[in-house]
Coordinates of C-alpha atoms and ligand atoms in Angstrom, one line a residue:
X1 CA 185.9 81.7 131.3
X2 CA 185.3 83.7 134.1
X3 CA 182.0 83.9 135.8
X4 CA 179.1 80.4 135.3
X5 CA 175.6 82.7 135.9
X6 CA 173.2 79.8 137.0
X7 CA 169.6 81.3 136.8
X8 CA 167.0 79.7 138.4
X9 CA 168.1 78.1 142.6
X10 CA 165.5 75.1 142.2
X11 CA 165.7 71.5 142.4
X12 CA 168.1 71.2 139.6
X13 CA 169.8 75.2 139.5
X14 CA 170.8 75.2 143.0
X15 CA 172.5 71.6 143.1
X16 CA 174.0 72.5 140.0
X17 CA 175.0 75.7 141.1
X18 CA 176.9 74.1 144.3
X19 CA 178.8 71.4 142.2
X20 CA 180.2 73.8 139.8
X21 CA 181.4 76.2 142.8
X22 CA 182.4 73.1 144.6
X23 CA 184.6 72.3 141.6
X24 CA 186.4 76.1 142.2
X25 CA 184.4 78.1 138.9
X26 CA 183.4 81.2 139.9
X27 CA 180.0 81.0 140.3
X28 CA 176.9 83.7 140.6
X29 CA 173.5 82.1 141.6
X30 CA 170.2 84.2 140.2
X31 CA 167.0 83.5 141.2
X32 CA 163.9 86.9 141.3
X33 CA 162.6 84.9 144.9
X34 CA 164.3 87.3 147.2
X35 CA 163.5 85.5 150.0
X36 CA 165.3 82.6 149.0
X37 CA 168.5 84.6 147.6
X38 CA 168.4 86.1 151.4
X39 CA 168.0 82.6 152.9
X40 CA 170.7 80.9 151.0
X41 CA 172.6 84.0 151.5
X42 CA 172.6 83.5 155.0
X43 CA 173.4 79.9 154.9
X44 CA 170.1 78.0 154.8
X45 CA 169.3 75.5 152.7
X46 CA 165.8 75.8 150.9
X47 CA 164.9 71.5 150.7
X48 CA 166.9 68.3 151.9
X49 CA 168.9 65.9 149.8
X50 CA 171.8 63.2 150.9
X51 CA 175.6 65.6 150.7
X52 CA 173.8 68.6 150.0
X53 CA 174.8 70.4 152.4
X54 CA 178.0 69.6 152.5
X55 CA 178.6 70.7 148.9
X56 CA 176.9 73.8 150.4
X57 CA 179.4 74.6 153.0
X58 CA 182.0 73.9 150.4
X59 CA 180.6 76.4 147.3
X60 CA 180.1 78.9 150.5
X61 CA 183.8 78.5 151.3
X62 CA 184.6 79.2 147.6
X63 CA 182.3 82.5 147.6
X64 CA 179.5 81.5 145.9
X65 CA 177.4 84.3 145.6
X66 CA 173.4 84.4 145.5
X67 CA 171.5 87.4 143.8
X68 CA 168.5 88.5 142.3
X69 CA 170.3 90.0 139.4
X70 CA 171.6 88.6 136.2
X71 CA 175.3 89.2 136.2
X72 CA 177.2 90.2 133.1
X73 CA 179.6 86.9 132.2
X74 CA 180.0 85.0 129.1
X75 CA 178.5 81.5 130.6
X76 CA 175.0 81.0 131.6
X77 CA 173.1 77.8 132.7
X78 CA 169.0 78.0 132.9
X79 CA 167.6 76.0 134.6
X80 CA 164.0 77.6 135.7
X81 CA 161.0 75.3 135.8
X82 CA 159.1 74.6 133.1
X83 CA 155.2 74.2 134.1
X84 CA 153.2 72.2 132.2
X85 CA 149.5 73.2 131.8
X86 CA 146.9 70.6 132.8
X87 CA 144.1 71.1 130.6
X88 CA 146.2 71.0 127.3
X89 CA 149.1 68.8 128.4
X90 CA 151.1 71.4 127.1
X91 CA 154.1 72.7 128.4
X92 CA 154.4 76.5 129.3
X93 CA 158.1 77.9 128.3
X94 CA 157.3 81.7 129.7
X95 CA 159.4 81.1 132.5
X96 CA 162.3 79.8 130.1
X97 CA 161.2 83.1 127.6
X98 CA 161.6 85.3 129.8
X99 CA 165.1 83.9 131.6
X100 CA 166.9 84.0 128.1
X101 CA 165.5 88.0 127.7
X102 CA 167.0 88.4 130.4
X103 CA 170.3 87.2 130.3
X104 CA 170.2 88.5 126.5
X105 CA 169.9 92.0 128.1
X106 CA 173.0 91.7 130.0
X107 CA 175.2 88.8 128.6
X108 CA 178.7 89.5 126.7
X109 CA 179.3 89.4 123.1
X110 CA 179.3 85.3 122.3
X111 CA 178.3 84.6 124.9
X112 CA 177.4 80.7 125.9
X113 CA 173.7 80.1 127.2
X114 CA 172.7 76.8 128.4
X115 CA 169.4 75.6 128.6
X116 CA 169.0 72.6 131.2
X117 CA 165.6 73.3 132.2
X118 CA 163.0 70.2 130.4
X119 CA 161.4 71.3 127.5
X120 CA 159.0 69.3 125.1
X121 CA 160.7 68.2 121.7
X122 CA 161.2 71.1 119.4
X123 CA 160.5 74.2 122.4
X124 CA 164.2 75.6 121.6
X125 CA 163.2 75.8 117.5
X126 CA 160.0 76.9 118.2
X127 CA 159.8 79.8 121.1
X128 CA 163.7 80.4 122.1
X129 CA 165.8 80.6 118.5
X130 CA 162.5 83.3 117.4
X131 CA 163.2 85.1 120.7
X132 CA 166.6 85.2 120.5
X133 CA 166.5 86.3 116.4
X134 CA 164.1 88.8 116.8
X135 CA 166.3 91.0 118.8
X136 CA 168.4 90.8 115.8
X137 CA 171.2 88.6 117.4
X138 CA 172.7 86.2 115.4
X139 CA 172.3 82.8 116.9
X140 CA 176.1 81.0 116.5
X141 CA 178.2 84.4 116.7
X142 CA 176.7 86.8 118.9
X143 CA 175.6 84.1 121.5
X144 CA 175.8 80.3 121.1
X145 CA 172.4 78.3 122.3
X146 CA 173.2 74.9 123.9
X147 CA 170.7 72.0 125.7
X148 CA 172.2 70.2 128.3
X149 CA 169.1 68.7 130.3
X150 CA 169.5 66.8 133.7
X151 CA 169.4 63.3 134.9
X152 CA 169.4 63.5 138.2
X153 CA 166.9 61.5 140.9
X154 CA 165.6 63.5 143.6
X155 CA 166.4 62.2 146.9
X156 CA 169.9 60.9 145.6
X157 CA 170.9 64.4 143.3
X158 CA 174.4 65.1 144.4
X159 CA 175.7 61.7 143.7
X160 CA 174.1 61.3 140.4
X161 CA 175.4 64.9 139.4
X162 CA 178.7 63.1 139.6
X163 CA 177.7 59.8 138.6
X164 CA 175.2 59.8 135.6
X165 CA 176.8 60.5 131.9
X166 CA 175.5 63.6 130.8
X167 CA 173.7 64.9 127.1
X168 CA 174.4 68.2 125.8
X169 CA 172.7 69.4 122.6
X170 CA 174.5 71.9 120.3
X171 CA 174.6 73.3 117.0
X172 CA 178.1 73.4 116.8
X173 CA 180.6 71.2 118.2
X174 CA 183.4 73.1 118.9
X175 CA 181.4 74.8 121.5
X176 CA 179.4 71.4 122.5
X177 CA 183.1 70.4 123.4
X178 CA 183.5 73.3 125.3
X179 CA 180.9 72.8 127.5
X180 CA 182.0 69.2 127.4
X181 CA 184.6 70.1 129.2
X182 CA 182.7 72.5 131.7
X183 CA 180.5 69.7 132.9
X184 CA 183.4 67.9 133.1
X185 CA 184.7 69.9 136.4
X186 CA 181.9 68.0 138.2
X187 CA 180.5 65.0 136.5
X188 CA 182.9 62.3 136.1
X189 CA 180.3 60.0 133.6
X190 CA 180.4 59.9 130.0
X191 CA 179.2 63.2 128.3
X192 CA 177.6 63.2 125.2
X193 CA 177.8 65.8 122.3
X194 CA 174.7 65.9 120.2
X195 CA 172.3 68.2 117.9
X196 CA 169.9 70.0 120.4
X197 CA 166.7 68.0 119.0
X198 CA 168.4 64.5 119.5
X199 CA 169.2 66.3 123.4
X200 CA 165.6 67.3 124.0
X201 CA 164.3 64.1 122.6
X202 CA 166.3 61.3 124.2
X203 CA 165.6 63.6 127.5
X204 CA 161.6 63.1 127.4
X205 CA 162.3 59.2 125.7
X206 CA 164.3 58.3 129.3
X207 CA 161.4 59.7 130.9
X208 CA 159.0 58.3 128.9
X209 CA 160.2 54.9 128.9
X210 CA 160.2 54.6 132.9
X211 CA 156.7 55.8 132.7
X212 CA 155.7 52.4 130.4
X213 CA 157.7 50.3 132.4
X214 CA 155.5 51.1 135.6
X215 CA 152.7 51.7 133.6
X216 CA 154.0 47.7 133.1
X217 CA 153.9 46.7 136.6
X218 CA 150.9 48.5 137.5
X219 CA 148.9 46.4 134.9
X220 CA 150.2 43.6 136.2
X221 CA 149.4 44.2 139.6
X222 CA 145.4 44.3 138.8
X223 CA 145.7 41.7 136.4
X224 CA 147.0 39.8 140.0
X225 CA 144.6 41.4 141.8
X226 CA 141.4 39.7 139.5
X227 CA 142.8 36.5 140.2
X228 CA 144.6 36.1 143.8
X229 CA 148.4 36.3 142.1
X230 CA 151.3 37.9 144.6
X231 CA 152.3 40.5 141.3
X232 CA 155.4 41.5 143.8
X233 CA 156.5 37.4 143.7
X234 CA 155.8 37.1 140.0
X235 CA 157.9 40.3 139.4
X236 CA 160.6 39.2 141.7
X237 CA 160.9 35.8 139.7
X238 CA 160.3 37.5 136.0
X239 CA 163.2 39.5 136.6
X240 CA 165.9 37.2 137.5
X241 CA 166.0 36.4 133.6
X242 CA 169.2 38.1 132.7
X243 CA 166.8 40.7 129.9
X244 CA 163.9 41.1 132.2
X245 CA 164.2 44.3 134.5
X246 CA 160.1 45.1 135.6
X247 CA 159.6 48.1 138.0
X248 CA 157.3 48.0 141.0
X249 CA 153.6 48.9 141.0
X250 CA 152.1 51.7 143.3
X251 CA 149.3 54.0 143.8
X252 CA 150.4 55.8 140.4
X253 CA 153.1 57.8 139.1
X254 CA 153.3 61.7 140.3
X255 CA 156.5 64.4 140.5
X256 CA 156.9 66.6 138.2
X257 CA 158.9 64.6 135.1
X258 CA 157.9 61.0 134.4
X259 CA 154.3 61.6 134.7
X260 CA 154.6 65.3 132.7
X261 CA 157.3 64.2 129.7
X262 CA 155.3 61.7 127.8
X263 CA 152.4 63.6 127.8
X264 CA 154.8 66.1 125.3
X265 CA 154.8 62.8 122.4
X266 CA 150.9 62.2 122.7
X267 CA 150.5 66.5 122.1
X268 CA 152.6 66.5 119.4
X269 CA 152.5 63.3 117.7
X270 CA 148.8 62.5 118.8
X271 CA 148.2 59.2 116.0
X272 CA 151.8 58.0 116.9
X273 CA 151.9 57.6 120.6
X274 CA 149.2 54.6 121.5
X275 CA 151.3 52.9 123.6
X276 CA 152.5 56.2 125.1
X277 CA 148.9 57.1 125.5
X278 CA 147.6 53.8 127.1
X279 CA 150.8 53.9 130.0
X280 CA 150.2 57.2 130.8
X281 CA 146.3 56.2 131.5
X282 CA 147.2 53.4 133.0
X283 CA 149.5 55.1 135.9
X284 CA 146.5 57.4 135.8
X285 CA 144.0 55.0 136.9
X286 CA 146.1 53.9 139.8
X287 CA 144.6 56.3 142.5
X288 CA 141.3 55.0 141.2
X289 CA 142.3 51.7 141.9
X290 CA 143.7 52.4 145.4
X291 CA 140.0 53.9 146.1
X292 CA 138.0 51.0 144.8
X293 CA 140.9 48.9 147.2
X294 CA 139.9 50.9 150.2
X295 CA 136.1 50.9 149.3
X296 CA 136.3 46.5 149.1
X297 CA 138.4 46.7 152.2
X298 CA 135.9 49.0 154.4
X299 CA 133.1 46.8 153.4
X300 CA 135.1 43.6 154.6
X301 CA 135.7 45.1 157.8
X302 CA 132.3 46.5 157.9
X303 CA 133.8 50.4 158.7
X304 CA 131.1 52.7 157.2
X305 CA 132.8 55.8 158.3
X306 CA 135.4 57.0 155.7
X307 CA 137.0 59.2 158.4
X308 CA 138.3 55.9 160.0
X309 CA 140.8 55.6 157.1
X310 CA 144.3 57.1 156.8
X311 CA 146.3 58.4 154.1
X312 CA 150.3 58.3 155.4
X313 CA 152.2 59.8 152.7
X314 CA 151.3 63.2 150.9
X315 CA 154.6 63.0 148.8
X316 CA 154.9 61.7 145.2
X317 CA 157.9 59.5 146.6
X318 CA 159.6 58.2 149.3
X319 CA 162.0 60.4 151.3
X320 CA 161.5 64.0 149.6
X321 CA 159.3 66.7 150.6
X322 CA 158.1 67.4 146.9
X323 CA 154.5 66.7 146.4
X324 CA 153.8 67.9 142.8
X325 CA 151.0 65.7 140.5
X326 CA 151.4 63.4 143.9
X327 CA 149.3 59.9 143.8
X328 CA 147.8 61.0 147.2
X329 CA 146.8 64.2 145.8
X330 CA 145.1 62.6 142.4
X331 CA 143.4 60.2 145.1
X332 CA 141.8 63.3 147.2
X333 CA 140.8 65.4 144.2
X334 CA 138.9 61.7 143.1
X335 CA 137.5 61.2 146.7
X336 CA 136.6 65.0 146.4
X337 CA 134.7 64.1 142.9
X338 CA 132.7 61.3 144.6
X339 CA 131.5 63.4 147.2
X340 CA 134.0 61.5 149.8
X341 CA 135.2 64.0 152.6
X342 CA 136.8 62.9 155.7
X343 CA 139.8 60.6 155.2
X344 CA 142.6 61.5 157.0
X345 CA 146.4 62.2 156.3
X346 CA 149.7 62.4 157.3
X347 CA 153.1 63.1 156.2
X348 CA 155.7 63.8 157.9
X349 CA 158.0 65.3 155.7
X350 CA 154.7 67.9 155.3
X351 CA 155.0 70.0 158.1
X352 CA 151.9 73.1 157.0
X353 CA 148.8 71.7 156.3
X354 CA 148.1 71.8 152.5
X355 CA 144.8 69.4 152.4
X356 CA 141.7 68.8 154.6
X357 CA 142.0 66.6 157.6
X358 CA 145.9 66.6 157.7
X359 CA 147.5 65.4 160.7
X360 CA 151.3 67.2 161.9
X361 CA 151.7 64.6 164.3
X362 CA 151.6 60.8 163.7
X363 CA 150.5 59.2 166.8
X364 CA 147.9 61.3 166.8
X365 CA 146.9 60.3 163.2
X366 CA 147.5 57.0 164.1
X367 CA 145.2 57.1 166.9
X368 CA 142.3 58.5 164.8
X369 CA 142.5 55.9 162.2
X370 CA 141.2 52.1 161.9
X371 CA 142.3 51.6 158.2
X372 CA 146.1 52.8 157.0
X373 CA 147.0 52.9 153.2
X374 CA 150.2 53.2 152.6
X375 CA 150.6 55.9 149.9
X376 CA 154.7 56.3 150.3
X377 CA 157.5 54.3 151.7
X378 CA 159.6 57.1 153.5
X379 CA 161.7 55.4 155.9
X380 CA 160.1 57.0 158.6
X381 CA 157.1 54.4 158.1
X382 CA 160.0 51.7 158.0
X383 CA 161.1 52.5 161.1
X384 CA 157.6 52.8 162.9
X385 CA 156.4 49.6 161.3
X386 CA 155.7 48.3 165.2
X387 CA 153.2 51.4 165.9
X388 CA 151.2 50.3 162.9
X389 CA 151.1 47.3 163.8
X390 CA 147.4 46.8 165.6
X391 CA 146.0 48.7 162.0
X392 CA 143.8 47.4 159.4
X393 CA 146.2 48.4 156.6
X394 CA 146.3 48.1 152.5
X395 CA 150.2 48.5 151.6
X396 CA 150.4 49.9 148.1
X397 CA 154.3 50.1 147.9
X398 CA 154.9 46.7 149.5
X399 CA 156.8 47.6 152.6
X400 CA 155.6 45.4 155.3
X401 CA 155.2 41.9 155.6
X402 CA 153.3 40.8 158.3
X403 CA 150.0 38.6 158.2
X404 CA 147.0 40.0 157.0
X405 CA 148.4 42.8 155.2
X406 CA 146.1 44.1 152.3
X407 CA 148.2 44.7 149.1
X408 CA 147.6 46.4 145.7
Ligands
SAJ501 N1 157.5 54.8 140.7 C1 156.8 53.6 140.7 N2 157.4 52.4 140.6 C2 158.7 52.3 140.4 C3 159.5 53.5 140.3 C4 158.8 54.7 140.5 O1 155.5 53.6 140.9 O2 159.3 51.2 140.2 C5 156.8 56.1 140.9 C6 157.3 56.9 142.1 O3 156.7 56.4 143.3 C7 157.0 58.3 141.7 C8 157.1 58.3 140.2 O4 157.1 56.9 139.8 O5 155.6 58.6 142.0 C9 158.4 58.9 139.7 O6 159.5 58.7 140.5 P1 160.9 58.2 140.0 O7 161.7 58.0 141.2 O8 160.8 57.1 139.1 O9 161.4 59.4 139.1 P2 161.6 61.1 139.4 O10 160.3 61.7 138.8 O11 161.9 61.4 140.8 O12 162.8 61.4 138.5 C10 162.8 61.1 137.1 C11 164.1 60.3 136.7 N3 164.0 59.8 135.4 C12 164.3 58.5 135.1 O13 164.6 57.7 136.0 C13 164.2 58.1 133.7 C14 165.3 61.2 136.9 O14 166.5 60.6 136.4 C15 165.1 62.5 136.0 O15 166.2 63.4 136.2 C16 163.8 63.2 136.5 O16 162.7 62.3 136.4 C17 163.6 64.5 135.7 O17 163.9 65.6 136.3 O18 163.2 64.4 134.6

């Protein structure tokens, strides 16, 4: 092989990109934001994650390369993102579409052309093999069409890439083998050749199932809630049985997989997926719940004024600047649909101010504020726990422990 095109420097592409450099492949890195090719050109990382910039430094070292432009090579990994459109629940592949165009315009005769980017069950039969066919190429000689989707966790991504076993979804074996062995230069897990279906499939299932196991704990939590139950204790006890493993509740589910996946089974398999269905509502209603918390809360304490309460945590997790479908977010937009303006926030992995009332400073926040709910549990919140102290505050992720702590 000579030259691994990644398309697409996000989340996934750019980590990716790094490991398989970091292995010594030659690697090109594509991506049209020129802005970012120029940044990570210049040796700037575009987001945070534990080792990446060491495996940086190191692909750098082994001339990665960054461009705008698809290069002409015989391996090629996609992995742009895949948006998913609210209304419908549907997911949008243009972005995929138009990334196999093209590499189809520049790649080599049988060529290899990986898809890692998530797509709903069935996408690749559906939009890419029609795409690919209709330019008369023959799918299997002139270019081989693999599905290799990711597993890794945002905020521990580098280790995982090494650590988790790995899927890859082909139609023929010898050249799932093949790229077998190609993820093999990194990943030093189990690696699994399968059809493509059974690849995109057991992709949004992992998903999926997370997304039922907190939709799980969250149930549990009101259930607790209605009748003076510590869910964290019950949960704690419930899962030292050796087949018991419960998640933890919060103030819902957000980022942009396990609360967009299962949404793919109810579209497509709408009198199949009740149970689907009901978790996903469930995690839903969990902002709702954190409101109707704060409401009971501001009534005990007799504050009228809602711009005495504070948001910290903007994020849809701990640790990681990423605030897509975020539960602090869904909880604004709600606020903003009951005509409640005012509460403030902070987050201070958020440096620009994307939402109303947003502080960039947390003393300051914390000054302003009587009532704190605590959205996310970034470390920086652990390690501040004695600033909060004096604070009314309604802990939904179970981080501190002192008296008179409000909890979900
Ligand atoms: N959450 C809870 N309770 C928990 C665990 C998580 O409320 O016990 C919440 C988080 O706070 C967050 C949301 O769920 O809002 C999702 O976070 P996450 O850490 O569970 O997962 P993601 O979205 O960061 O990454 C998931 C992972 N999938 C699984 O664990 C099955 C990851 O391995 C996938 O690669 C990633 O989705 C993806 O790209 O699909």
């Amino acid at each position: 092989m000579s030259i691994i095109n990644i398309v697409g420097l996000g989340y996934i592409g750019l980590p990716t990109a790094l490991m398989f450099s970091k292995s010594g492949l030659k690697v090109v890195g594509t991506d049209y934001n020129a802005n970012l090719v120029k940044s990570l050109s210049e040796g700037m990382l575009p987001f945070e994650e534990e080792g990446l910039e060491d495996v940086y430094q190191k692909a750098l070292s082994n001339n990665i390369e960054f461009t705008t432009v698809y290069e002409k090579t015989d391996t090629y990994i996609i992995a742009v993102p895949t948006p998913y459109i609210k209304e419908s629940k549907k997911l949008d592949p243009k972005y995929v579409i138009s990334a196999v165009n093209s590499v189809l315009d520049v790649c080599e005769e049988g060529t290899i052309l990986i898809i890692e980017s998530t797509v709903s069950p069935g996408t690749i039969d559906k939009y890419i093999r029609p795409e690919i066919e209709k330019r008369g190429i023959v799918i299997g000689k002139n270019v081989h069409l693999l599905h290799a989707p990711e597993r890794i966790i945002p905020g521990n991504m580098i280790y995982e890439l090494e650590h988790n076993s790995r899927t890859i979804g082909a139609d023929n074996l010898e050249i799932g083998e093949k790229v077998r062995e190609l993820y093999s230069s990194f990943c030093n897990s189990e690696i699994v050749v399968t059809d493509i279906r059974s690849a995109e499939m057991s992709k949004v299932v992992e998903n999926t199932y997370r997304d039922i196991n907190i939709a799980f704990a969250n149930e549990l939590a009101k259930i607790c809630r209605s009748d003076n139950m510590d869910v964290y204790e019950i949960i704690r006890i419930a899962n030292m049985h050796p087949r018991v493993n419960i998640l933890q509740p919060g103030p819902g589910v957000g980022g942009h997989c396990i609360s967009v996946d299962p949404w793919f089974l109810v579209g497509d398999y709408p009198d199949l997926t009740n149970l689907i269905l009901t978790a996903r509502k469930t995690n839903d209603s969990m902002p709702t719940h954190v409101l109707s918390r704060i409401r009971g809360i501001m009534r005990e304490n007799n504050i009228k004024d809602i711009t005495k309460v504070g948001l910290y945590g903007l994020t849809y997790k701990e640790n990681v600047d990423d605030t897509r479908e975020s539960p602090t977010l869904q909880l604004l937009e709600r606020m903003d649909e009951h005509l409640s303006f005012g509460v403030k926030v902070f987050d201070p992995f958020i440096k620009e101010k994307i939402v109303n009332h947003q502080f960039i400073h947390f003393e300051e926040f914390i000054n302003e504020i009587e009532i704190l709910v605590l959205m996310v549990g970034h470390d920086h919140l652990k390690n501040n726990l004695d600033v909060i102290k004096s604070k009314i505050i309604l802990d939904t992720k179970n981080i501190c422990s002192f008296d008179g702590v409000y909890k979900l």
